[in-house]
Structures are given as structure tokens and as C-alpha cells.
PDB file of C-alpha atoms in Angstrom:
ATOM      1  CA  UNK A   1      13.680 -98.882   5.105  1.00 52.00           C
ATOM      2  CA  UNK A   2      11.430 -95.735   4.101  1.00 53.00           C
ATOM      3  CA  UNK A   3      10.300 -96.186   0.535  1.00 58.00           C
ATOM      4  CA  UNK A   4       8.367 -92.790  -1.079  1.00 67.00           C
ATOM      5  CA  UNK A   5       7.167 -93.312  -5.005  1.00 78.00           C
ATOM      6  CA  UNK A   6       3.923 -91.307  -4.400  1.00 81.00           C
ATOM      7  CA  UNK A   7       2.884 -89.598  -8.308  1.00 82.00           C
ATOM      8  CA  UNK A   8       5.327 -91.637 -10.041  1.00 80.00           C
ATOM      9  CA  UNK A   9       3.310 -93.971 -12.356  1.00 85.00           C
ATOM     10  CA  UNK A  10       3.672 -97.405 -10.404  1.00 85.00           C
ATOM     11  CA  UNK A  11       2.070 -99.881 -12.285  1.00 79.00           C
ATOM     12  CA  UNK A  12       0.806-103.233 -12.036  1.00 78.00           C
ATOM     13  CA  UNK A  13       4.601-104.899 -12.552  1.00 82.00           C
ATOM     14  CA  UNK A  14       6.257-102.080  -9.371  1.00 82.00           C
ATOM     15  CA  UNK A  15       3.146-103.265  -7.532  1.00 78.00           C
ATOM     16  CA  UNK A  16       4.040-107.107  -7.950  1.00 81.00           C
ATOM     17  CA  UNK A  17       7.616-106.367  -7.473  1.00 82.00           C
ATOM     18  CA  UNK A  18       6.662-104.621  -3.849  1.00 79.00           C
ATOM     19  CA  UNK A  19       4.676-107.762  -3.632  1.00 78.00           C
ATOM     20  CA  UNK A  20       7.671-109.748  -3.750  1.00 80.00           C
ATOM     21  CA  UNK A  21       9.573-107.978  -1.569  1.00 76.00           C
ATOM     22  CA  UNK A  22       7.025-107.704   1.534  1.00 77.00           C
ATOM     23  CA  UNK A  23       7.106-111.422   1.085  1.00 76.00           C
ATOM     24  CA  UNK A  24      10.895-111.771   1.392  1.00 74.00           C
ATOM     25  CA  UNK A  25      12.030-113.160   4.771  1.00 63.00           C
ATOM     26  CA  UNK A  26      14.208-110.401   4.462  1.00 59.00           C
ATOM     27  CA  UNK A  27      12.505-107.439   3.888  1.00 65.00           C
ATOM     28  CA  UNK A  28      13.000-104.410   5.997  1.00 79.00           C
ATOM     29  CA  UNK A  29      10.671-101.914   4.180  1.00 82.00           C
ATOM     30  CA  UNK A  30       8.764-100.315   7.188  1.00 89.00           C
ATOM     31  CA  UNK A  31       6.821 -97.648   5.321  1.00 91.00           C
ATOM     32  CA  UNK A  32       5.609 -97.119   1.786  1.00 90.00           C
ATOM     33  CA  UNK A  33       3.848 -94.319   0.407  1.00 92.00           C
ATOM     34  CA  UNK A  34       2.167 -95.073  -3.020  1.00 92.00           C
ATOM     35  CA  UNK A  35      -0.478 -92.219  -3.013  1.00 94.00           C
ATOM     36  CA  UNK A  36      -1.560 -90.368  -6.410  1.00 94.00           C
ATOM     37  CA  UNK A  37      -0.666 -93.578  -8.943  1.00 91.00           C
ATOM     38  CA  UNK A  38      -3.219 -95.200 -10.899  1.00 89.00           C
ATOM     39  CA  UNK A  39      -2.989 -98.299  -8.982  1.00 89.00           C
ATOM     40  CA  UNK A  40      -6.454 -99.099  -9.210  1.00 89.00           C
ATOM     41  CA  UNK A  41      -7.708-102.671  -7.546  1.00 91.00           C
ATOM     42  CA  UNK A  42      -5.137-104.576  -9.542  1.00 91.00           C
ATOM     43  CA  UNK A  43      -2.641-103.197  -8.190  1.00 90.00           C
ATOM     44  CA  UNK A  44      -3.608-103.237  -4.849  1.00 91.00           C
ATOM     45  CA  UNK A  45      -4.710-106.556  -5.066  1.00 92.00           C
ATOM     46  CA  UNK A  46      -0.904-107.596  -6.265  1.00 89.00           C
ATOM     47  CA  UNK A  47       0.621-105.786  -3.495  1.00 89.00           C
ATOM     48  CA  UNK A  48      -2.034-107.260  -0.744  1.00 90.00           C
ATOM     49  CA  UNK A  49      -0.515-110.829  -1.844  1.00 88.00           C
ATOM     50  CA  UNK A  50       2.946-109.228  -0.246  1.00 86.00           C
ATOM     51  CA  UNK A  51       1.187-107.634   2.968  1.00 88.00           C
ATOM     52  CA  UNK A  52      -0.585-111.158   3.948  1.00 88.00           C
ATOM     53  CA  UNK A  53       3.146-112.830   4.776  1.00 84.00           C
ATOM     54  CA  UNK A  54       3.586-112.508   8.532  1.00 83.00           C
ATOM     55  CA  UNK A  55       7.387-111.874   7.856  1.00 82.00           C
ATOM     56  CA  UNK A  56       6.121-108.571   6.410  1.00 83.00           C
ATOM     57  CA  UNK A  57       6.888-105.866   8.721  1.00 84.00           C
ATOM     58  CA  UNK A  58       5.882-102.779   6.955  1.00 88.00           C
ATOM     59  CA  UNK A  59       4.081-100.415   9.891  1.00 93.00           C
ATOM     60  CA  UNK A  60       3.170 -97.708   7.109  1.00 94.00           C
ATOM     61  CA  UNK A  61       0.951 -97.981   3.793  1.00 94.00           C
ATOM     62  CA  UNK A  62      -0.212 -95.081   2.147  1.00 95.00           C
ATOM     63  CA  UNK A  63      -2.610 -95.090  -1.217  1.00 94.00           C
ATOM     64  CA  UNK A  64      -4.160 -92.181  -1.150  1.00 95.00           C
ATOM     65  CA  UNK A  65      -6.028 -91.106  -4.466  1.00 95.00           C
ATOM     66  CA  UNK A  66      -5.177 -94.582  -6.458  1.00 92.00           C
ATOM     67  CA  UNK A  67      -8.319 -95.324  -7.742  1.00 92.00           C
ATOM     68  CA  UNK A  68      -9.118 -97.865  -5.349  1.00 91.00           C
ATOM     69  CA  UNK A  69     -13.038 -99.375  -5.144  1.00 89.00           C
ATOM     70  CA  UNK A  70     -14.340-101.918  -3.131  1.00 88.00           C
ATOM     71  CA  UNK A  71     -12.663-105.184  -5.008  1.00 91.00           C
ATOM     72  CA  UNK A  72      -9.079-103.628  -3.956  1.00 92.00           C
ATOM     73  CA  UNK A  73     -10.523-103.224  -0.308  1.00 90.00           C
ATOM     74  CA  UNK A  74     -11.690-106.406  -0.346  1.00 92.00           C
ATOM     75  CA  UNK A  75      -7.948-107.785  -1.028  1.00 94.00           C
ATOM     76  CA  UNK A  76      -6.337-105.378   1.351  1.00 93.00           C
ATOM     77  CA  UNK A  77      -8.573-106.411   4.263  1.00 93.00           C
ATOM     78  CA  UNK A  78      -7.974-109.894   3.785  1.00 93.00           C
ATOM     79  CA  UNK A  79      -4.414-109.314   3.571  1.00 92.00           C
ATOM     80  CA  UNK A  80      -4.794-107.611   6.510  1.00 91.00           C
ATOM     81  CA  UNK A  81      -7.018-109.974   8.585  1.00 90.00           C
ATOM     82  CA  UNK A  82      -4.225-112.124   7.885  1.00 89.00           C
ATOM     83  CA  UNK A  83      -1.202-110.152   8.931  1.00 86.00           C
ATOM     84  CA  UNK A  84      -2.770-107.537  11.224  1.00 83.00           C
ATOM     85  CA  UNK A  85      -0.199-107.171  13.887  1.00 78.00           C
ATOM     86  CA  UNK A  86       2.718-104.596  12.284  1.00 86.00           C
ATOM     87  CA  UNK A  87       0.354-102.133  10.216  1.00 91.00           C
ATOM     88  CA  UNK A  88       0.100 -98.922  12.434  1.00 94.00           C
ATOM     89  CA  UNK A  89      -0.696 -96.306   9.934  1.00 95.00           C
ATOM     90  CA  UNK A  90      -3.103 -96.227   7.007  1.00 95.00           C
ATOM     91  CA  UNK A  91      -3.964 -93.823   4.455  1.00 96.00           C
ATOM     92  CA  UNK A  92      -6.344 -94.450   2.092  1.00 94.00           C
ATOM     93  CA  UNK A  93      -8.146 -90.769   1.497  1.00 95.00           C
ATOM     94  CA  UNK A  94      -9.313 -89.963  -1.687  1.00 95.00           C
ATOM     95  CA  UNK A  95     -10.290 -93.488  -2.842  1.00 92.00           C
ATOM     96  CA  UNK A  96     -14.081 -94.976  -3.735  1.00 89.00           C
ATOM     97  CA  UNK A  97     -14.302 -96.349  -0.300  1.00 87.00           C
ATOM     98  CA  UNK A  98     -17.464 -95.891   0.988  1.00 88.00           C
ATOM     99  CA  UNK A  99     -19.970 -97.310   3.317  1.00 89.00           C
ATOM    100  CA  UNK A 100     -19.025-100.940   2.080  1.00 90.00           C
ATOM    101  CA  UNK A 101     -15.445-100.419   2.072  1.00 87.00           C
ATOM    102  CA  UNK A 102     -15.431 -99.082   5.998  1.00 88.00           C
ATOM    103  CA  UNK A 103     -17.244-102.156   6.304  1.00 90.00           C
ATOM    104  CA  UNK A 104     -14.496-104.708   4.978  1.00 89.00           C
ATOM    105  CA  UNK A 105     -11.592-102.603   6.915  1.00 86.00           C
ATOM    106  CA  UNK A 106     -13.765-102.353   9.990  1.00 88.00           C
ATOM    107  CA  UNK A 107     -13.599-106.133  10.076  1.00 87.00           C
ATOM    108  CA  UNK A 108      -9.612-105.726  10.550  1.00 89.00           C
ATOM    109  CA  UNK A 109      -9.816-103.028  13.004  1.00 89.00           C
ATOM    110  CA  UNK A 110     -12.115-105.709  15.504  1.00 89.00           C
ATOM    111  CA  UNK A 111      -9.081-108.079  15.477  1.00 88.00           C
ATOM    112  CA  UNK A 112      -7.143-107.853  19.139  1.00 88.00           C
ATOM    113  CA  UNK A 113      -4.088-108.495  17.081  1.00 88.00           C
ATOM    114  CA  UNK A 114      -4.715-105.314  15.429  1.00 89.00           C
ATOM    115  CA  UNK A 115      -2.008-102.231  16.025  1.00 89.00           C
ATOM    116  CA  UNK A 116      -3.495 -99.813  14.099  1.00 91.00           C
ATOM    117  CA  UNK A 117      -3.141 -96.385  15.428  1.00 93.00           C
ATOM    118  CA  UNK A 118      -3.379 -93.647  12.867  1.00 93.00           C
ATOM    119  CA  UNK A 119      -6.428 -94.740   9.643  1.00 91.00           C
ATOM    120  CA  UNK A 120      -6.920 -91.770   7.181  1.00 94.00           C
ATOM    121  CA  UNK A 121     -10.337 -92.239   5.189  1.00 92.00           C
ATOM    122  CA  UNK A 122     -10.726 -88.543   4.081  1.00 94.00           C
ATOM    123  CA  UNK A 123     -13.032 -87.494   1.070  1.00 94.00           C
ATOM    124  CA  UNK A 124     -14.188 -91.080   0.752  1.00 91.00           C
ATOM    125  CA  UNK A 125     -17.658 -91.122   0.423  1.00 92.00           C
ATOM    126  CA  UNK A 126     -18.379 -92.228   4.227  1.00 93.00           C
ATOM    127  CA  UNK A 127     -21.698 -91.816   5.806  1.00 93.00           C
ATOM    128  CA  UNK A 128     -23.685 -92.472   9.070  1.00 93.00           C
ATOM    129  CA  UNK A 129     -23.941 -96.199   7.847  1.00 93.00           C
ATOM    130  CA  UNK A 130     -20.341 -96.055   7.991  1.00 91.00           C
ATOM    131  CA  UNK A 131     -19.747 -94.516  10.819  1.00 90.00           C
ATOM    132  CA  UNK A 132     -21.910 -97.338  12.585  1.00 92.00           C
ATOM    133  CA  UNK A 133     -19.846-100.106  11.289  1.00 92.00           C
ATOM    134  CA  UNK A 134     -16.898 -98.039  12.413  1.00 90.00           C
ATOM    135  CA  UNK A 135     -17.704 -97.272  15.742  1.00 89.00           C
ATOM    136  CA  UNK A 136     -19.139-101.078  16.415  1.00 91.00           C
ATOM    137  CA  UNK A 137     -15.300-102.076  15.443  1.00 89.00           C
ATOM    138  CA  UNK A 138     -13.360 -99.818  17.668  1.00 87.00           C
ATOM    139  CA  UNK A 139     -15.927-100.596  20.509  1.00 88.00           C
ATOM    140  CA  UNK A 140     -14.637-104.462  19.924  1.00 87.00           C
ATOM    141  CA  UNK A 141     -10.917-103.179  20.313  1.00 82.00           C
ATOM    142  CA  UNK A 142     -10.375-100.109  21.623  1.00 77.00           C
ATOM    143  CA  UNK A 143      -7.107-100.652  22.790  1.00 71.00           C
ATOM    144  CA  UNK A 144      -4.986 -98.814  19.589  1.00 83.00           C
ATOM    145  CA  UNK A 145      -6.450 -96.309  17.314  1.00 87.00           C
ATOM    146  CA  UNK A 146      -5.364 -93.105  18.307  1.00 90.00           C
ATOM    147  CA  UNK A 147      -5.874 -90.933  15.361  1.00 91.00           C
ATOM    148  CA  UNK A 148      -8.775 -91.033  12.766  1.00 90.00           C
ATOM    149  CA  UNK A 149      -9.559 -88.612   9.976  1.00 93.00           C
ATOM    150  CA  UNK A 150     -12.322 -88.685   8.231  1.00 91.00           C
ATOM    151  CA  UNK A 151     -13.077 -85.135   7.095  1.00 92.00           C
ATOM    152  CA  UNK A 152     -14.931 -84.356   3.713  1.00 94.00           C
ATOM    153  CA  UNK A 153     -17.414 -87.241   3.918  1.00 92.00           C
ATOM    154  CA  UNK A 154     -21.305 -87.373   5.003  1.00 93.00           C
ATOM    155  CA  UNK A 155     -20.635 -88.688   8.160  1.00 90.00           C
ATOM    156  CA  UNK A 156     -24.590 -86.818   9.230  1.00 90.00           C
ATOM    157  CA  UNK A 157     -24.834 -85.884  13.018  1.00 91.00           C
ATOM    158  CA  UNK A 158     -25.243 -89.066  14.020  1.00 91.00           C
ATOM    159  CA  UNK A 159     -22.191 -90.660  12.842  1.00 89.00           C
ATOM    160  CA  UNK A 160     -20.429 -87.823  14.368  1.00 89.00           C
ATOM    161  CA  UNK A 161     -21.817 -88.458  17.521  1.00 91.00           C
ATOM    162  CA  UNK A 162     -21.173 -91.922  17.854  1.00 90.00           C
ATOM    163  CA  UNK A 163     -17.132 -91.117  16.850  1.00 87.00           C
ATOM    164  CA  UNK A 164     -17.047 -88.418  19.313  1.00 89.00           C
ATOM    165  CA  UNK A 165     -18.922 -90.815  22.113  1.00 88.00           C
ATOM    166  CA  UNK A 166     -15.770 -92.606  21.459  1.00 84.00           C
ATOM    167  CA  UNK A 167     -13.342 -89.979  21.744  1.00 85.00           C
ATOM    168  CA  UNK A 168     -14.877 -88.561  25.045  1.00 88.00           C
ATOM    169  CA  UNK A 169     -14.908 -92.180  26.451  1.00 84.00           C
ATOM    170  CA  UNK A 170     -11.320 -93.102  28.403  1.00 84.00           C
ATOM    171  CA  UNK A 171     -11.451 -96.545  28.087  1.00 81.00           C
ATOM    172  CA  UNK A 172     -11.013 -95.923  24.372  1.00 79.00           C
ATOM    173  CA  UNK A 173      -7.722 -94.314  23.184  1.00 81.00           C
ATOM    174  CA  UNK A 174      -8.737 -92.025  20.874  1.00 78.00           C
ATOM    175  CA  UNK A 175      -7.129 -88.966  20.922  1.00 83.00           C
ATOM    176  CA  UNK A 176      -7.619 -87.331  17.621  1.00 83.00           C
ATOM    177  CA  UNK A 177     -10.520 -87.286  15.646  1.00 83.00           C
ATOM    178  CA  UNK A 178     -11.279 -84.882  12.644  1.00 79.00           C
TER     179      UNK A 178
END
């Protein structure tokens, strides 16, 4: 099931009624695109609640440019720690990540267990410090991330460099990095 409400005023109540339905044994929703609504950290934090239930399957999340900050990335990367095997694709441009955000996420991305393959942290106020914590992760598990963007952010020459160490390296699968 493909499920699109991207710019369509979700609120806190849609978000806990996606909640309930990524917890349903039965729920066949595969990818969901909430990008540009004001879901801010509540709302992510309702809708992590359905992505920790290992019956949820969903393989696609995107929320870019919801007002996210670091409490809402704390609750999706617990929720994710917790059910990190089906996620493959994850947008989250446009959001008050940061250095400390990469941080919580990179924690998921270390887990074996994790399938990510495609992460999307453009214009999110990432730096070298970033980076670092970025690079240390996909060193841990190299096995599945194929595509990262993470254009419009301070990433310094540094942080490049360690990414594109990464890239060049074939025991690491990553095959796209902007």
C-alpha cells in the first residue's frame, strides 16, 4: 500500500491514526510520504510509537520539511533501533537535524539488522562533526546504504573526505553520494 499526504495539514490525531495502523498485525502500508506538514516532534513522536512494532513493514518514510528537532529524532531513532530491519528509504531534508540529530540516527545505521539503503539529510544543518559520526556508523555496517544526500549543509572538506573515502572504498556499497 503506497500512501502520499505530503502538504496536506496532517496533524497530531492523522499522525496517531498512522500510528495505529503501522501497529496493526495487518498493515500493508509500505511507503508513506508525509513531507511539508507541520508535524513537528509530536507528531513524529506519535507516529514512531507505530514504526517500533516489528509487524510494521513500511520500507519508505518521508518527512521532509515537518519541523522536526532533535526530541522527534530522538523518538524516531528509538523506534527505529527497535524495528530496524524493513526501513530502506529515509527522507528527512529540510528538518533541524543537525550534528546531534546525525548522531541519534547514526546509532540506527550501526545496527547489522539495519536495511537502509537510500537516507536523505539535505539542507539540515550537518557539519564535519556530523559527518564523523556518520562515517564511524557506516564503517560499523557497510553492508546497505547505497545512496546518501546530503547537499546544502557544512559538511567542510573534511567531512567530505571522509564520505567520499567511503564511496571510493569497495567493501562499502556506496554508490551515490551528493
Amino acid at each position: 500500500m503506497y500512501s502520499m499526504l505530503c502538504d496536506c495539514g496532517v496533524t497530531d490525531e492523522g499522525c496517531a491514526a498512522l500510528a495505529s495502523a503501522l501497529r496493526s498485525n495487518t498493515s500493508h502500508l509500505r511507503y508513506l510520504n508525509l513531507s511539508y506538514n507541520k508535524l513537528g516532534d509530536s507528531g513524529v513522536k506519535l507516529l514512531s510509537a507505530g514504526l517500533e512494532n516489528p509487524l510494521c513493514k513500511l520500507e519508505t518514510l518521508k518527512l521532509e520539511d515537518c519541523g522536526v528537532t532533535d526530541e522527534g529524532f530522538a523518538a524516531l531513532a528509538s523506534a527505529l533501533r527497535s524495528n530496524p530491519s524493513h526501513l530502506r528509504e529515509l527522507h528527512l531534508s529540510e528538518n533541524k537535524l543537525g550534528d546531534s540529530g546525525v548522531k541519534l540516527l547514526s546509532g540506527v545505521l550501526e545496527n547489522p539488522l539495519c536495511k537502509l539503503e537510500t537516507l536523505w539529510w539535505r539542507r539540515c544543518g550537518v557539519t564535519e562533526e556530523g559527518c564523523a559520526a556518520l562515517a564511524s556508523a557506516l564503517r560499523s555496517n557497510p553492508s546497505h546504504l547505497r545512496e546518501l544526500v546530503l547537499s546544502m549543509n557544512k559538511l567542510g572538506d573534511s567531512g567530505v573526505k571522509l564520505l567520499k573515502d567511503l564511496q571510493d572504498d569497495p567493501h562499502y556499497k556506496l554508490q551515490i553520494l551528493m
